[in-house]
Amino acid sequence: MTHENHPLLPKNSDTVRLEHGVQLTSIYDRFTPARKRMILLLVSLAGMIPLFVVGSFVPCIPQVARDLRTTGAIIKQVHLFIPPRPLAVSCYMVSGAVGNLTWSTYAGFYGRRPVYLIVLPIFAVGSLGVALARTVPQLMLFRVVQAFGGGGGMSVGAGVISDIYHLEKRGAAMGFFFAASLLGPSFSPVLGGLAARYASWRLLQFTLGGCGAALFAAVLLFLPETSWPRTRGIEKLREAGEPTNFRWTWVRNPLEHIPIFRSPNVLAVTLAGAFTLSANFSLLIPLSYTIGERYNIKNEVVIGALLLPGGLGSVVGAPLAGRFSDRAIIGWKEKRNGQMVPEDRLRAALPGALVLVPLSVLLSGVFTTYVPGTTGLVLNMVCLFVSGIGADMVLTPIAAYNVDILHERSAEAYAVTSALRHCITALATASFLPLINSVGVLGTDAIAAGAVWIGFGLVWVTIRYGERMRAWVDVGYSIELD
């Protein structure tokens, strides 16, 4: 792919000299396989935090309302940040998206490890503040702090994986990262429901703060800096002779990375991922109003348990998708006599976007509408499980692909694509209940399935014409030769 007009990273066979003078045959050989697994585990735990917090808070809303002497509707406004107009945007998700953009920028300047050592204490303080909140404004303030601190877990984690894993092994690592991270939303609704029923929502928040502090200690002891030598902004300042000790350098506006979406490749696959995630959420978010009401399920713990199949499907689907995407890269490279085309990774996303997600969402609407009793409930649980698998079979290759083509800005690329995906998903989430009231459950699910098929078309076009599309606009692509 040397004929392309964009920077290419060093070949895997290039010799790299590290700061302590040791020469290695590859930049990816800096850490042993066991050390890489430890690093992957730590960043996956950090990625689990923001997703766990979102899911565990919802079942506690009635108890929070009683404690703060307000109504559940007000607490939902704190959690969902519902302004007077008919638009619901998740306060936690928006703050997390801002945190993603901010911390990914600083991770590119100072490195991955320093950012983790900053964001985890912020998250712990935010959790402690939520647990001690006595008024709704206090709760809202510390929820924002909590989300801002947890916001860097996913984007910086994606950057770490791109630092230590070669392209042909990166999909499997990204799959494990997503699978471990998705354990949070898989079990958090149940744990939140148990906390609401048998303990206290404050105890749950104290526990989250303690987990953040424990993870901070683990990062301090076991996580090395993974950024490639002489690539961080602070290292470039030192090489230029500028003083950097005991000085905080304000990095430029985190929104500066939004022009990445000038790339038709990045925009197309990000939209496909957003449509897929929104369709998956169309089953999960209004579950108590759809499956819960249809089958007369009111208990908070049981409602939380109904979310488990979807979460478990995600945990199963993410590593499978990662391995399939690596195999696609390797297999098609062999077919082309050694020529690597990064769009080959996206082939692993096609089954999920064409079949698994849209059909499971559509069939769930059919079963909810026409199949009563235990049979209908069981069939819906199967649909949730299959949709979870399919969603991650789409999202994991897309995330790895964006890292592949923007390797030198991997954390920033993940942050901006994640922010757009969250914004689209938040807008879609706001439309679910009005759509259900207007066209019914089946009609809503049919619209969601149609959006996923549009996403399938975008992925297919990117696979077919990706190299040509990259030539349209150069947003600083950096693709490994080997």
CSV table of C-alpha atoms in Angstrom, one decimal, residues 51-61 182-197 204 284-285 287 299-312:
chain,number,residue,atom,x,y,z
A,51,LEU,CA,-20.8,1.6,31.5
A,52,PHE,CA,-21.4,0.0,34.9
A,53,VAL,CA,-22.3,3.4,36.5
A,54,VAL,CA,-25.0,4.1,33.9
A,55,GLY,CA,-26.7,0.7,34.3
A,56,SER,CA,-26.6,0.5,38.0
A,57,PHE,CA,-28.2,3.9,38.7
A,58,VAL,CA,-31.5,3.4,36.9
A,59,PRO,CA,-33.0,0.8,39.3
A,60,CYS,CA,-32.1,3.0,42.2
A,61,ILE,CA,-34.1,6.0,41.0
A,182,LEU,CA,-19.5,-4.8,28.6
A,183,LEU,CA,-19.6,-6.9,31.8
A,184,GLY,CA,-20.6,-3.6,33.4
A,185,PRO,CA,-23.9,-3.1,31.6
A,186,SER,CA,-24.5,-6.9,31.6
A,187,PHE,CA,-24.7,-7.1,35.4
A,188,SER,CA,-25.1,-3.5,36.7
A,189,PRO,CA,-28.9,-3.4,36.3
A,190,VAL,CA,-29.2,-6.5,38.5
A,191,LEU,CA,-26.7,-5.3,41.1
A,192,GLY,CA,-28.4,-1.9,41.0
A,193,GLY,CA,-31.8,-3.5,41.6
A,194,LEU,CA,-30.4,-5.6,44.5
A,195,ALA,CA,-28.9,-2.5,46.0
A,196,ALA,CA,-32.1,-0.6,45.7
A,197,ARG,CA,-34.2,-3.5,47.3
A,204,LEU,CA,-23.5,1.3,45.9
A,284,LEU,CA,-33.1,-2.5,26.1
A,285,ILE,CA,-34.0,1.1,27.1
A,287,LEU,CA,-37.9,-2.8,28.1
A,299,ASN,CA,-40.3,-6.1,40.0
A,300,GLU,CA,-37.1,-3.9,39.6
A,301,VAL,CA,-34.8,-6.9,40.1
A,302,VAL,CA,-36.6,-9.0,37.6
A,303,ILE,CA,-36.6,-6.1,35.1
A,304,GLY,CA,-32.9,-5.8,35.6
A,305,ALA,CA,-32.4,-9.6,35.1
A,306,LEU,CA,-34.3,-9.4,31.8
A,307,LEU,CA,-31.4,-7.2,30.5
A,308,LEU,CA,-28.8,-10.0,31.2
A,309,PRO,CA,-29.3,-11.9,27.9
A,310,GLY,CA,-28.4,-8.7,25.9
A,311,GLY,CA,-25.4,-8.0,28.0
A,312,LEU,CA,-24.2,-11.6,27.9
